[in-house]
Short mmCIF file of C-alpha atoms and ligand atoms in Angstrom, two decimals:
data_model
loop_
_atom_site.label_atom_id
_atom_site.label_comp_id
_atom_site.label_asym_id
_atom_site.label_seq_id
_atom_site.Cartn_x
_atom_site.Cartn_y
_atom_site.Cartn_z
CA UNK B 1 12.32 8.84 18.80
CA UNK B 2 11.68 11.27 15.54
CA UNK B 3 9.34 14.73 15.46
CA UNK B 4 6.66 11.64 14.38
CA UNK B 5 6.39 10.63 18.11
CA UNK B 6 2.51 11.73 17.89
CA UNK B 7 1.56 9.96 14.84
CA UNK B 8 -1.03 7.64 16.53
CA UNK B 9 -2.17 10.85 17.98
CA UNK B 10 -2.03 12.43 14.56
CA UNK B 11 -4.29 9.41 12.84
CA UNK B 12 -7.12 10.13 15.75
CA UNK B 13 -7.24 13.72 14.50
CA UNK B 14 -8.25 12.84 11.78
CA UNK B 15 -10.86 9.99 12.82
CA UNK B 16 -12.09 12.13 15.46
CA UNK B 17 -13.20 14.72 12.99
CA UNK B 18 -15.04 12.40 10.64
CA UNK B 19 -16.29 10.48 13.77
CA UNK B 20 -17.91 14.24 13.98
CA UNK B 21 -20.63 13.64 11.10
CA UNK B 22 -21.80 10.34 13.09
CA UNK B 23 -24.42 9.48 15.48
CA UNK B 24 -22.06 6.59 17.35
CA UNK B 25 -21.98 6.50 20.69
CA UNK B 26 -18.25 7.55 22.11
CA UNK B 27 -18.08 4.33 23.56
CA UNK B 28 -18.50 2.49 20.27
CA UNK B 29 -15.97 5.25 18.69
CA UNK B 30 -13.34 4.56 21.41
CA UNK B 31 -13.18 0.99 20.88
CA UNK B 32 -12.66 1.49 16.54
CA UNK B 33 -9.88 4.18 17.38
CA UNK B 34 -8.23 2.50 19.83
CA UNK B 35 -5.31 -0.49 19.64
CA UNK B 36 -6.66 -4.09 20.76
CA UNK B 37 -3.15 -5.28 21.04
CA UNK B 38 0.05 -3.84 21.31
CA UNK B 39 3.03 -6.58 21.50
CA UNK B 40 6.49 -5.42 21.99
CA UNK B 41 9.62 -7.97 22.81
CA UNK B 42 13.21 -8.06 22.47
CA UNK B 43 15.28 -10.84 21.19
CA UNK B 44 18.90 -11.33 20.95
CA UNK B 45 20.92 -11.53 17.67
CA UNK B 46 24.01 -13.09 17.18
CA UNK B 47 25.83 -11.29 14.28
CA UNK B 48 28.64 -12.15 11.63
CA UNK B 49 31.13 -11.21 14.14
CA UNK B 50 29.85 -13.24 17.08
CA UNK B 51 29.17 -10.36 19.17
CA UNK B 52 25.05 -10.36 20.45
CA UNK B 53 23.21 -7.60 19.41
CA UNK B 54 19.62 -6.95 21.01
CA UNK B 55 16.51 -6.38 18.58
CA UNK B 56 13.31 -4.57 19.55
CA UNK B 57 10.00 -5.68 17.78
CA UNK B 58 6.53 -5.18 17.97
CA UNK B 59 3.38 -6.69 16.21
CA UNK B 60 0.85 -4.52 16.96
CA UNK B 61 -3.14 -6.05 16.63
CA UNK B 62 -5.59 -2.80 16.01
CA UNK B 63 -8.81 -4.17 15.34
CA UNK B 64 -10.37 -7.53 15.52
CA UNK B 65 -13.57 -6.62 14.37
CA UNK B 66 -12.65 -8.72 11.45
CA UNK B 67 -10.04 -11.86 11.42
CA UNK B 68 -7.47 -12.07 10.45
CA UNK B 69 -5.79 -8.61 10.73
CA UNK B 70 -3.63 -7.74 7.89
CA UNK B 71 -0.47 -5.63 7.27
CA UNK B 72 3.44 -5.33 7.01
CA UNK B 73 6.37 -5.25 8.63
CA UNK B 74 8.52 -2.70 8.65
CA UNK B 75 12.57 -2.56 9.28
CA UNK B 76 13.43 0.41 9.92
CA UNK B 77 16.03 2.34 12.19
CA UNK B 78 13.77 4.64 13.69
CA UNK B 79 10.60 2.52 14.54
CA UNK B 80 8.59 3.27 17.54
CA UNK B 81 5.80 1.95 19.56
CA UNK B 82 3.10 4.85 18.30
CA UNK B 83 4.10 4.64 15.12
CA UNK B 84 3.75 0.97 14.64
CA UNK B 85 -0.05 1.51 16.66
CA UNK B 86 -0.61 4.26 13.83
CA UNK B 87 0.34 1.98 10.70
CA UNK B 88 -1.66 -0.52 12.27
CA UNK B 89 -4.89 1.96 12.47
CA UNK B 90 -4.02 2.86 9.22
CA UNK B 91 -4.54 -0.54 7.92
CA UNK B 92 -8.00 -0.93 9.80
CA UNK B 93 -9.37 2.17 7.81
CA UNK B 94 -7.59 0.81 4.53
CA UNK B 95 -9.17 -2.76 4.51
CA UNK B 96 -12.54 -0.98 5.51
CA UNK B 97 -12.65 1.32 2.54
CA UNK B 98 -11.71 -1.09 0.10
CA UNK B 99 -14.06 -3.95 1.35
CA UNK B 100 -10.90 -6.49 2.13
CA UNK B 101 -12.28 -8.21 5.15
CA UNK B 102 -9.13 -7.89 7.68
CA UNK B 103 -9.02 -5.98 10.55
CA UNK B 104 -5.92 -3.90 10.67
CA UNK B 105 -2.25 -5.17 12.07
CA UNK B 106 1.15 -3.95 11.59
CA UNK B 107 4.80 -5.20 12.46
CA UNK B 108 7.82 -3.10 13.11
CA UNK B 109 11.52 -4.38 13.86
CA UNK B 110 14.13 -1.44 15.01
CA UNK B 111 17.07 -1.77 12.63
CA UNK B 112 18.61 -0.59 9.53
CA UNK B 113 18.56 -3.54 7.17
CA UNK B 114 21.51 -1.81 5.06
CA UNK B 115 23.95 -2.54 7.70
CA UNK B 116 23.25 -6.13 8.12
CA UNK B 117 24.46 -8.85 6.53
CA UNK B 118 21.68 -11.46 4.51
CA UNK B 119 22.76 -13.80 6.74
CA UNK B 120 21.86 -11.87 10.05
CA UNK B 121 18.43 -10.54 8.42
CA UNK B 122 17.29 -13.97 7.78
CA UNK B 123 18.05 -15.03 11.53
CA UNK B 124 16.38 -11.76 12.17
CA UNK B 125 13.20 -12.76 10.33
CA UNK B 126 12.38 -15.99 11.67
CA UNK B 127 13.55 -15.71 15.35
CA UNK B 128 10.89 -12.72 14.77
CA UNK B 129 8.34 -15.04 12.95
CA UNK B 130 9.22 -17.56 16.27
CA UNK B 131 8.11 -14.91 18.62
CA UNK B 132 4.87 -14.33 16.60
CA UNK B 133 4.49 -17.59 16.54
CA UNK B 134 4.89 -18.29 20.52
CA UNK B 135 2.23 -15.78 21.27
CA UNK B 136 0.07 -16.15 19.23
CA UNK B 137 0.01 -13.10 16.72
CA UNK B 138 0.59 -14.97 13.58
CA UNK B 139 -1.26 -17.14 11.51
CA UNK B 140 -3.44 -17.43 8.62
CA UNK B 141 -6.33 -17.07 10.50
CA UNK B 142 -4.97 -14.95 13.09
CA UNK B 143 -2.76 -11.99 11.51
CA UNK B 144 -1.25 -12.12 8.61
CA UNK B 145 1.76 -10.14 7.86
CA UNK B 146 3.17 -8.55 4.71
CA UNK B 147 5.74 -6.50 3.03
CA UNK B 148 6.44 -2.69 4.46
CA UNK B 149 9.14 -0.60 4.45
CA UNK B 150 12.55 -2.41 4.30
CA UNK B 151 11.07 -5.24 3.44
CA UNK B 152 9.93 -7.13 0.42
CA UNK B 153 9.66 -10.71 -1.19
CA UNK B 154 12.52 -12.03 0.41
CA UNK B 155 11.55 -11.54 3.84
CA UNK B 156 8.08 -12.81 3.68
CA UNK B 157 9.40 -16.63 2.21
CA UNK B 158 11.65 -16.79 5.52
CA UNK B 159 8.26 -16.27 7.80
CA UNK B 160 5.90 -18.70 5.26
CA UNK B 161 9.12 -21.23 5.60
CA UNK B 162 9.50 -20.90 9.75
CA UNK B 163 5.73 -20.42 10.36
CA UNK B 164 5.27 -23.67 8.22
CA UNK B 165 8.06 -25.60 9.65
CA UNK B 166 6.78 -24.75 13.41
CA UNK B 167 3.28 -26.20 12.09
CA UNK B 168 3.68 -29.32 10.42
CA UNK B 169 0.84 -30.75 8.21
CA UNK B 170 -1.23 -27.23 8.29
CA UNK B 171 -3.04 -27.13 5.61
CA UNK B 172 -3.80 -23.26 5.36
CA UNK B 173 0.24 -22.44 6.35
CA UNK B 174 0.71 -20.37 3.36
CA UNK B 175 -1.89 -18.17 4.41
CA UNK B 176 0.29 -17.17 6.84
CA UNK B 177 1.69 -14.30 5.35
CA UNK B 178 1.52 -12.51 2.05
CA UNK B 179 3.97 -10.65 -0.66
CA UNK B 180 4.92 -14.06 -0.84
CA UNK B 181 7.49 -15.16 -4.02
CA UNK B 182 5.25 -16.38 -6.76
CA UNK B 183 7.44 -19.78 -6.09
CA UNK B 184 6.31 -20.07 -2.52
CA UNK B 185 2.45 -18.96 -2.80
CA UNK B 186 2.41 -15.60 -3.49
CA UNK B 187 0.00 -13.93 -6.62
CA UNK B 188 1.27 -12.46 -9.92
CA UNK B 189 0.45 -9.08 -9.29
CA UNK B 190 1.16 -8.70 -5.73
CA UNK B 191 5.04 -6.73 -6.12
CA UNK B 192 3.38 -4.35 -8.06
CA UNK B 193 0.12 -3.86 -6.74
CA UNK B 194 0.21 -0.71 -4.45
CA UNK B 195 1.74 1.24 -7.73
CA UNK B 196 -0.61 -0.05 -10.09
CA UNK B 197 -3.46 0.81 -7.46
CA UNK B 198 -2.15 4.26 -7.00
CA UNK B 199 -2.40 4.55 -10.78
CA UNK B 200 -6.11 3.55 -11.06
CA UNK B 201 -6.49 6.20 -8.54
CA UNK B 202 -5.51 9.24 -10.11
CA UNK B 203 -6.54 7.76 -13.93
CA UNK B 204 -9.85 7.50 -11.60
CA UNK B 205 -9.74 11.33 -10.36
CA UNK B 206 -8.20 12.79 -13.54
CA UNK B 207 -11.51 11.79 -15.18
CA UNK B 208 -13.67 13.66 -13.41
CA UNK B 209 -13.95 17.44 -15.84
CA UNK B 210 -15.84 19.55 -12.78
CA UNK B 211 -12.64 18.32 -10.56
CA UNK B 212 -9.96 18.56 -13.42
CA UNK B 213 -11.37 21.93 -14.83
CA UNK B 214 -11.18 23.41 -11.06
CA UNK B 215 -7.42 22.35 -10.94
CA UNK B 216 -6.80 24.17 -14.12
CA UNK B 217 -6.01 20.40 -15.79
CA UNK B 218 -7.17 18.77 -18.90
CA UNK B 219 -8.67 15.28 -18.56
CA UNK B 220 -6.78 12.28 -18.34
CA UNK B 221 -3.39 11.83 -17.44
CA UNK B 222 -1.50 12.36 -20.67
CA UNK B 223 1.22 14.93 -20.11
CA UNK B 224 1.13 15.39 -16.25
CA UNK B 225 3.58 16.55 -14.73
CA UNK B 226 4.34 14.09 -11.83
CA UNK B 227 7.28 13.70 -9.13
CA UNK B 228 7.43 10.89 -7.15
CA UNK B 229 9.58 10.78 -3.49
CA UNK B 230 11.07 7.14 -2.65
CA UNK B 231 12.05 4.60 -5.71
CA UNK B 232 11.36 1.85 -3.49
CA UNK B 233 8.51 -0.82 -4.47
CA UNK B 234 5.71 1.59 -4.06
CA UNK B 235 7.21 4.73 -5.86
CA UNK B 236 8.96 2.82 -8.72
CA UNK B 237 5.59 1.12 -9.63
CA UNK B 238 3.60 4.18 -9.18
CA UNK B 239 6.29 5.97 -11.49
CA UNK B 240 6.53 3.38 -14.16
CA UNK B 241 2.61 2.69 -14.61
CA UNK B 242 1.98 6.98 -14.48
CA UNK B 243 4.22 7.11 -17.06
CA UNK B 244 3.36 4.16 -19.01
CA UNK B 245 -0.31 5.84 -18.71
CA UNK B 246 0.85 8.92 -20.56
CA UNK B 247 2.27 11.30 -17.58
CA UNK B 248 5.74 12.93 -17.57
CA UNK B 249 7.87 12.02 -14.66
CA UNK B 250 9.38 15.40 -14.29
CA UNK B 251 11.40 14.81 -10.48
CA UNK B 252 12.36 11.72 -8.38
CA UNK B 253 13.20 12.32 -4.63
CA UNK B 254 15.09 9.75 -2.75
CA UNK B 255 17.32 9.72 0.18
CA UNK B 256 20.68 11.06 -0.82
CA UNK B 257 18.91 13.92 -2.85
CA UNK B 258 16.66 14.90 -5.80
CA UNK B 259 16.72 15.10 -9.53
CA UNK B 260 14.50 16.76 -12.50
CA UNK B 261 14.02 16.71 -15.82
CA UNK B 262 11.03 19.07 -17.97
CA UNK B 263 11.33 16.30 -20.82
CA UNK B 264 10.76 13.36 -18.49
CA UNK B 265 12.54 10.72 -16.77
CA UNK B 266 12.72 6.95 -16.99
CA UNK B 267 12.14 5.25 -13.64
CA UNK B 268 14.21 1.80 -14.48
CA UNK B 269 17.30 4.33 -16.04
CA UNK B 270 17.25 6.17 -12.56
CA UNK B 271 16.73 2.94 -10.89
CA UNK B 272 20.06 1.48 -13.02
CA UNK B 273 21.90 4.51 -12.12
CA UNK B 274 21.17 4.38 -8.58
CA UNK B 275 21.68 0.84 -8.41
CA UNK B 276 25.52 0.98 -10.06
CA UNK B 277 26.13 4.51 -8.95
CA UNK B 278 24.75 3.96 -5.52
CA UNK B 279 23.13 7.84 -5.59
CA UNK B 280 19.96 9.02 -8.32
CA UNK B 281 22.19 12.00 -8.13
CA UNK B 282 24.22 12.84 -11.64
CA UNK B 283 21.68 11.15 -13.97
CA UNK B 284 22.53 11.98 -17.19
CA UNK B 285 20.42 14.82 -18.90
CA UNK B 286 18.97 15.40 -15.60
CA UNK B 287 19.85 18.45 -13.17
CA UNK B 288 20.63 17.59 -9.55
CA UNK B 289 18.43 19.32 -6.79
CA UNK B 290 19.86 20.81 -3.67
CA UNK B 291 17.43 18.57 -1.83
CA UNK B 292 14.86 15.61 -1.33
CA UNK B 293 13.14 18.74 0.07
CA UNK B 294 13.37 21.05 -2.65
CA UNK B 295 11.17 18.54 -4.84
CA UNK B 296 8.69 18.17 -2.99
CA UNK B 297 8.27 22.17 -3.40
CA UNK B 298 8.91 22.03 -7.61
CA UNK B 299 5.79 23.33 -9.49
CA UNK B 300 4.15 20.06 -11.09
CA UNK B 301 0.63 18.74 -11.30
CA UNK B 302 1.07 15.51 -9.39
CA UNK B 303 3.46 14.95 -6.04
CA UNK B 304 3.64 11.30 -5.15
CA UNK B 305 5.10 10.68 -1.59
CA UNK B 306 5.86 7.61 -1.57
CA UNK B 307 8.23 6.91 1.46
CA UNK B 308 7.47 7.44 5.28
CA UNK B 309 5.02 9.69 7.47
CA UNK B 310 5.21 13.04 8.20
CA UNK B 311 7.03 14.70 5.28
CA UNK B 312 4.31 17.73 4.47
CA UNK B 313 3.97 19.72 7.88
CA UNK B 314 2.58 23.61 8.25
CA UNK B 315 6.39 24.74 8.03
CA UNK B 316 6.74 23.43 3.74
CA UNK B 317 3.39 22.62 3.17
CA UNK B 318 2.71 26.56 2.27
CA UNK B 319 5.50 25.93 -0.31
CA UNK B 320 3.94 22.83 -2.33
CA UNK B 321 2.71 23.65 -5.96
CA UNK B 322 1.20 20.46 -6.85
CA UNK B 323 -2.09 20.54 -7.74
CA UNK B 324 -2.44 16.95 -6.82
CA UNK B 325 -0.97 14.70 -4.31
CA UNK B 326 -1.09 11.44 -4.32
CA UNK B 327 -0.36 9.32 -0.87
CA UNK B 328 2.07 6.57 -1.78
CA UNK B 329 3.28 6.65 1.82
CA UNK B 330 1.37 5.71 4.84
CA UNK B 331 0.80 9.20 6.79
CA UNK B 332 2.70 11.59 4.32
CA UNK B 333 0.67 14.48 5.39
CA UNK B 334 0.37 15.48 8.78
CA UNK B 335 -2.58 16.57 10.43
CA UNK B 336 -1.25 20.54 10.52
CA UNK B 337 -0.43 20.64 6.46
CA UNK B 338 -4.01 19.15 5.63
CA UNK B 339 -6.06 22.68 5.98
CA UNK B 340 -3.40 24.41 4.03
CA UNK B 341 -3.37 21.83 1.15
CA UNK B 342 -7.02 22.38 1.18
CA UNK B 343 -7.03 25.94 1.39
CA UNK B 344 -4.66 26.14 -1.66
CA UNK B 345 -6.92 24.15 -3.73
CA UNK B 346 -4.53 20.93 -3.51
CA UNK B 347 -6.72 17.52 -4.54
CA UNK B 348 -5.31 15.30 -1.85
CA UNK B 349 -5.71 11.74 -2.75
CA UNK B 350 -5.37 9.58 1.09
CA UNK B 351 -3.19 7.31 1.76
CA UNK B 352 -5.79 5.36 3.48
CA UNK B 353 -7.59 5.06 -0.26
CA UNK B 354 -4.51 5.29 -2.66
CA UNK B 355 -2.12 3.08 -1.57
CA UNK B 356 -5.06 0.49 -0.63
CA UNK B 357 -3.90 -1.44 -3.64
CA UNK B 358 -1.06 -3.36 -1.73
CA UNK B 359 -3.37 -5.08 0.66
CA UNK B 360 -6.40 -5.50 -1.72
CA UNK B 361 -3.55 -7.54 -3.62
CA UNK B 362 -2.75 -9.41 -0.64
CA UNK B 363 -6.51 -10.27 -0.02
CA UNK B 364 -6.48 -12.31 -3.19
CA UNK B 365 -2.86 -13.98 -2.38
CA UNK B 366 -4.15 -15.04 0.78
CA UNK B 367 -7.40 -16.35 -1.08
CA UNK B 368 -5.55 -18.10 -3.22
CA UNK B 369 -3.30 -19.72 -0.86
CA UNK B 370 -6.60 -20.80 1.06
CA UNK B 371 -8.33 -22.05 -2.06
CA UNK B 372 -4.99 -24.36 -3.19
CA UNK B 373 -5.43 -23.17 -6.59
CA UNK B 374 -4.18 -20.61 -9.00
CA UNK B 375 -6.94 -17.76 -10.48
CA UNK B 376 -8.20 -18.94 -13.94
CA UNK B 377 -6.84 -22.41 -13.92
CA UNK B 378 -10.09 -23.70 -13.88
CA UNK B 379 -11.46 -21.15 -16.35
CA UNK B 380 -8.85 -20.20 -18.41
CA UNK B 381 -9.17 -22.71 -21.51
CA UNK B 382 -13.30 -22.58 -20.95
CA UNK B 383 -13.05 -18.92 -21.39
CA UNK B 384 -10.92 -19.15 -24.05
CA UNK B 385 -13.15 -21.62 -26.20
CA UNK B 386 -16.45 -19.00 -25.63
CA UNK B 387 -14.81 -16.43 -26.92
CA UNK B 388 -13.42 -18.01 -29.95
CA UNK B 389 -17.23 -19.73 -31.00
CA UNK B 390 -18.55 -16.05 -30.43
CA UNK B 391 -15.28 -14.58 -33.02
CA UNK B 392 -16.44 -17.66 -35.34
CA UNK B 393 -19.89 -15.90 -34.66
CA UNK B 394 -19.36 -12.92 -35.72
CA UNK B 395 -17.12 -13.93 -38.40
CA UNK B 396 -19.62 -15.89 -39.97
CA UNK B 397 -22.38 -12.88 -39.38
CA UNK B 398 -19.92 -9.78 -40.78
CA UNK B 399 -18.16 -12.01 -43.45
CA UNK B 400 -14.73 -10.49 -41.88
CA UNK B 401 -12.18 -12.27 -40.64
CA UNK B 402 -10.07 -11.57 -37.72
CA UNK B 403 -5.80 -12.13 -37.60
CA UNK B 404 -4.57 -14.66 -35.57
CA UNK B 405 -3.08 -11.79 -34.08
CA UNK B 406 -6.24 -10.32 -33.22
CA UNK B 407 -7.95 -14.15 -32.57
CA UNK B 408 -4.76 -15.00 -29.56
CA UNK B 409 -5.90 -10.89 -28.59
CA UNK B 410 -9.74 -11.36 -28.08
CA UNK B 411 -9.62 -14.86 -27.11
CA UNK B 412 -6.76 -15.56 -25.04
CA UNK B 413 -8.83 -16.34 -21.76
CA UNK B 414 -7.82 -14.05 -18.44
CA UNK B 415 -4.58 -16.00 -17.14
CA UNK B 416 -4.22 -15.15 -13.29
CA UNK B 417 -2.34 -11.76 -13.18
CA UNK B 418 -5.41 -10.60 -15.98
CA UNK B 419 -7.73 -11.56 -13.14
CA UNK B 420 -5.56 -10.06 -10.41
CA UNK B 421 -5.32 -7.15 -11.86
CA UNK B 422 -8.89 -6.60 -12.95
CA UNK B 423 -10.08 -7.32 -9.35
CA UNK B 424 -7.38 -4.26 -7.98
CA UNK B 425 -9.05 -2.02 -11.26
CA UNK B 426 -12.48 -2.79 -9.73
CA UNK B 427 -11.56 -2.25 -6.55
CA UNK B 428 -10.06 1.04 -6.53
CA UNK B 429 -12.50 2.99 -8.61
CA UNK B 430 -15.24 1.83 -7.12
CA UNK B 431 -14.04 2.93 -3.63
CA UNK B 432 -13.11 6.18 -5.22
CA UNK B 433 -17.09 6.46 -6.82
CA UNK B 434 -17.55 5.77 -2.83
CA UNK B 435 -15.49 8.58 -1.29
CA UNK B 436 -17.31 10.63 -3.78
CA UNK B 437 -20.79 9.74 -2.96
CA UNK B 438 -20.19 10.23 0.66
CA UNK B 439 -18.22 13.35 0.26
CA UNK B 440 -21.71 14.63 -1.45
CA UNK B 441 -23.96 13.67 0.60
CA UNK B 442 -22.31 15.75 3.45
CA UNK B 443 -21.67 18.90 2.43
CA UNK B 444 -19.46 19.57 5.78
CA UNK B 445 -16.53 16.72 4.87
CA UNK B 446 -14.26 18.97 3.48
CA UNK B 447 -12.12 16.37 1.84
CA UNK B 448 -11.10 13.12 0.27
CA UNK B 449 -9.42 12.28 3.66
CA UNK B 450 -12.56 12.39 6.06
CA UNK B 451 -14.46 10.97 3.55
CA UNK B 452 -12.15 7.86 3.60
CA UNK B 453 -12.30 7.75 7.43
CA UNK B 454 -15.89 8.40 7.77
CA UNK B 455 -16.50 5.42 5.55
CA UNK B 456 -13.94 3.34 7.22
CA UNK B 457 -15.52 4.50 10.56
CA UNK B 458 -19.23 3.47 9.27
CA UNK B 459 -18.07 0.05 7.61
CA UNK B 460 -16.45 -1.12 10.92
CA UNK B 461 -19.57 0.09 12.83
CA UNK B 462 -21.39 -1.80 10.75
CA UNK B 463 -19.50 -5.30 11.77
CA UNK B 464 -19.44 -4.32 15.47
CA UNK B 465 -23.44 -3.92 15.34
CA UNK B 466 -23.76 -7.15 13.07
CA UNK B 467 -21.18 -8.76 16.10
CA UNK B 468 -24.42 -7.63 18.55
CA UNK B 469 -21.88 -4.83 20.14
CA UNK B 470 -24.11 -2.14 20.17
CA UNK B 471 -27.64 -1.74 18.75
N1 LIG P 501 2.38 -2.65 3.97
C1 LIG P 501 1.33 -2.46 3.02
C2 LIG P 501 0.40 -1.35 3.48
O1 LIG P 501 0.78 -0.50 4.25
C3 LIG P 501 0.62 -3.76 2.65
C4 LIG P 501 -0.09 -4.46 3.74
C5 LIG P 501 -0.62 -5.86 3.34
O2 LIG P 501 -0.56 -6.21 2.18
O3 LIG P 501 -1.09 -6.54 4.25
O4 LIG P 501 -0.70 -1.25 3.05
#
C-alpha cells in the first residue's frame, strides 16, 4: 500500500465540503458518497513458464443512481481497494457534471503489465472479464468498463470478444465495454478524447479576460507555456492538441525523469525517442532534469498532470509556479495542496471536469454500439447536398464562385469523428459555462473543484428524488 492509502478518504473531503452549501439531508448525502459495491477476487494465472501466479482484482460499483455505471480498468502494480472505491467516486461526479447518464464504476487488477508477456495479459483480461461476467458486474446494461491506466485498445477487444462469446446471440454485446478498436465497435474519436477534452478546457478558461488578466496572461492559448507529466494516452493527446492550438510545450515529465526546452518540444519526437531509446531522457536540443519532480516545480503557465493521484501534496505544492493546472490525472492534487494552490492564485482546472472528455467519448461509443449504426451515415450525403444548393445559392446571389477546394471544405457533410468531436466541444464548454455559473452564484465555493462536486452532488440528488428516494 502507497502514502495514497486515504484517497477515498481524500475524495469525501472534498464532497463533504461542497455537500456544505446544500440543504440535503445527511442521509441522502451518505448514500451519494458512499460505494454501492465493492467486488474484490483473486484468480490464478498460469504464466509463460508454467509456474501459477495469483492475481488480485476488483470492480468496484459506486453509484447506481443511474445504469449502467461507467469507467476503466486499471493495471497497475500498486492498486488498492480505496483507491479503486475513489476512481470509482470519481467517475460518479465526472458523468454527473458532464450530463453522461452512468453512474460511476471502476476496475483495478494488481500487476505491472511491463513484466508480462502479451500472451499472459490476454489470459489476464478475459479470465478477469469471466469473473465480471459470473457475478454479474459487467454488461452493457449493467457496467461498462473502459480504458485506464495500463490499459488501452487492446485490452478492451479481449473483454468485448469474451463477454460476447459467454453471451451468444446478444444483441447489445458490444455495449459491453468501451475504448473499443474502431474494428470491433469502438468510435473515431474515442483514443483521443480525454486530450482533446482537456484542450477545450483550458481554450475554454483561457478565454475568459477578468480570469486571464488576474493570472497575468494574455487571452487565448497562443504561446503558453505548458508541461505536461505522463506521455501516456491522456498526456500525449493533451500535449499534441495544446500545441497544435498554439501553446509551447516547454517540459515533459515521465517516469525515468524530466526534460525542457524554452523553444518548445514535439510530443511524437519525444514519444519516438522514448520509444527507441526506452528513456525521454537525452532528447536532442533538450536539457535533462534532475527529476519527474523538479518539473512539476519549473516556472510555466500551464502544468498538466497527467499520470496517477496524489502527486501535488502541502510538502511541493508551495514550490509550483504554474499559474494554471490542468488535471489530466484522476486525483493529482490532494486534498492538503488545494488551499495552497488557491492561496497562490493557481487556476486549478478538476480532474473531475477536465479529463471528463474520456468518458463523454465513451457515452457516444456505447450509443453507437446500441444504435447498430455509425454517426452521420444516415446524414452524411443529405447534409452534404444542403449545403452545396445553399453554395449554388449564394453563388448565384454574390456572382462569386467558390474553389472546389473551398466547395469539398464547406460542403463535405460531418463524417462521424466531425460529429464525435463536436459533441465532446459542446460538452466541455458548456459544463465549464456551468462550473462558472454555480461558482457565482455562491460566493463561499472557493474554487473550480467544489463547484464541480457541488454540481455533481445536486445532479445526482436530482435522480435520487426523481427515483422517489427522498422528497
Ligand atoms: N478511465 C477514464 C476515466 O477515468 C475513462 C472512463 C470511461 O470512458 O468509462 O475517466
Amino acid at each position: 500500500m502507497t502514502a495514497q492509502a486515504n484517497f477515498f478518504e481524500e475524495v469525501n473531503q472534498y464532497f463533504d465540503q461542497a455537500a456544505a452549501f446544500t440543504a440535503y439531508p445527511p442521509g441522502l448525502l451518505d448514500q451519494i458518497r458512499g460505494c454501492n459495491s465493492v467486488y474484490r477476487f483473486d484468480f490464478p494465472l498460469r504464466r509463460d513458464n508454467g509456474q501459477i501466479e495469483v492475481i488480485r482484482a476488483w470492480r468496484v460499483e459506486h453509484s447506481h443512481h443511474k445504469t449502467p455505471v461507467k469507467g476503466g480498468i486499471r493495471y497497475a502494480p500498486e492498486v488498492y481497494e480505496e483507491e479503486v472505491m475513489a476512481l470509482a467516486a470519481l467517475m460518479t461526479y465526472k458523468c454527473a457534471i458532464v450530463d453522461v447518464p452512468f453512474g460511476g464504476g471502476k476496475g483495478g487488477i494488481r500487476l505491472d503489465p511491463n513484466h508480462y508477456s502479451v500472451g499472459e495479459l490476454e489470459r489476464v483480461t478475459r479470465r478477469y472479464t469471466h469473473e465480471l461476467v459470473k457475478k454479474a458486474f459487467i454488461g452493457p446494461g449493467i457496467d461498462v468498463p473502459a480504458p485506464d491506466y495500463g490499459t488501452g485498445e487492446r485490452e478492451m477487444a479481449w473483454i468485448v470478444d469474451t463477454y460476447s462469446a459467454l453471451n451468444p446471440g446478444q444483441l447489445d454485446a458490444l455495449g459491453c465495454v468501451t475504448g473499443k478498436p474502431v474494428t470491433q465497435g469502438g468510435v473515431r474519436g474515442r483514443k483521443e478524447a480525454t486530450g482533446r477534452g482537456l484542450y477545450f478546457a483550458l481554450r475554454e478558461a483561457c478565454s475568459h479576460p477578468v480570469e486571464m488578466a488576474r493570472l497575468g496572461l494574455g487571452l487565448g492559448l497562443e504561446g503558453k507555456r505548458v508541461v505536461v507529466q505522463g506521455l501516456g494516452n491522456v498526456g500525449y493527446h493533451a500535449a499534441k492538441f495544446c500545441r497544435e492550438g498554439g501553446a509551447i510545450l516547454v517540459g515533459i515529465a515521465e517516469r525515468e525523469g524530466a526534460i525542457t526546452n524554452a523553444t518548445g518540444l514535439n510530443e511524437d519526437d519525444v514519444f519516438r525517442h522514448r520509444k527507441q531509446s526506452g528513456s525521454i531522457l537525452n532528447f536532442p536540443g533538450a536539457t535533462n532534469l534532475a527529476s519527474t519532480a523538479v518539473a512539476l516545480e519549473m516556472e510555466c503557465d500551464v502544468l498538466i498532470p497527467a499520470a496517477l493521484e496524489g502527486v501535488f501534496t502541502a510538502e511541493n505544492a508551495p514550490r509550483v509556479r504554474a499559474k494554471i493546472i490542468l488535471e489530466g490525472a484522476n486525483g493529482p492534487t490532494t486534498p492538503s495542496a488545494d488551499p495552497i494552490f488557491r492561496q497562490k492564485g493557481i487556476l486549478v482546472i478538476p480532474d473531475i471536469y477536465a479529463n471528463a472528455g474520456g468518458v463523454t467519448v465513451s457515452y457516444f461509443e456505447w450509443v453507437k454500439n446500441l444504435s447498430h449504426v455509425r454517426f452521420g451515415r444516415m446524414s452524411k450525403r443529405h447534409e452534404m447536398a444542403n449545403e452545396l444548393v445553399m453554395l449554388r445559392a449564394i453563388e448565384a446571389a454574390t456572382g462569386k464562385l467558390f474553389t472546389d477546394a473551398e466547395r469539398m471544405q464547406i460542403a463535405k457533410g460531418p463524417d462521424e469523428e466531425d460529429l464525435v468531436n463536436s459533441g465532446l466541444e459542446e460538452t466541455m464548454i458548456s459544463a465549464y459555462h456551468q462550473l462558472l455559473e454555480t461558482k457565482a452564484q455562491h460566493p463561499g465555493v472557493p474554487d473550480l473543484r467544489i463547484a464541480a462536486f457541488l454540481n455533481a452532488i445536486h445532479k445526482v440528488a436530482r435522480s435520487y428524488a426523481e427515483l422517489g428516494i427522498f422528497p
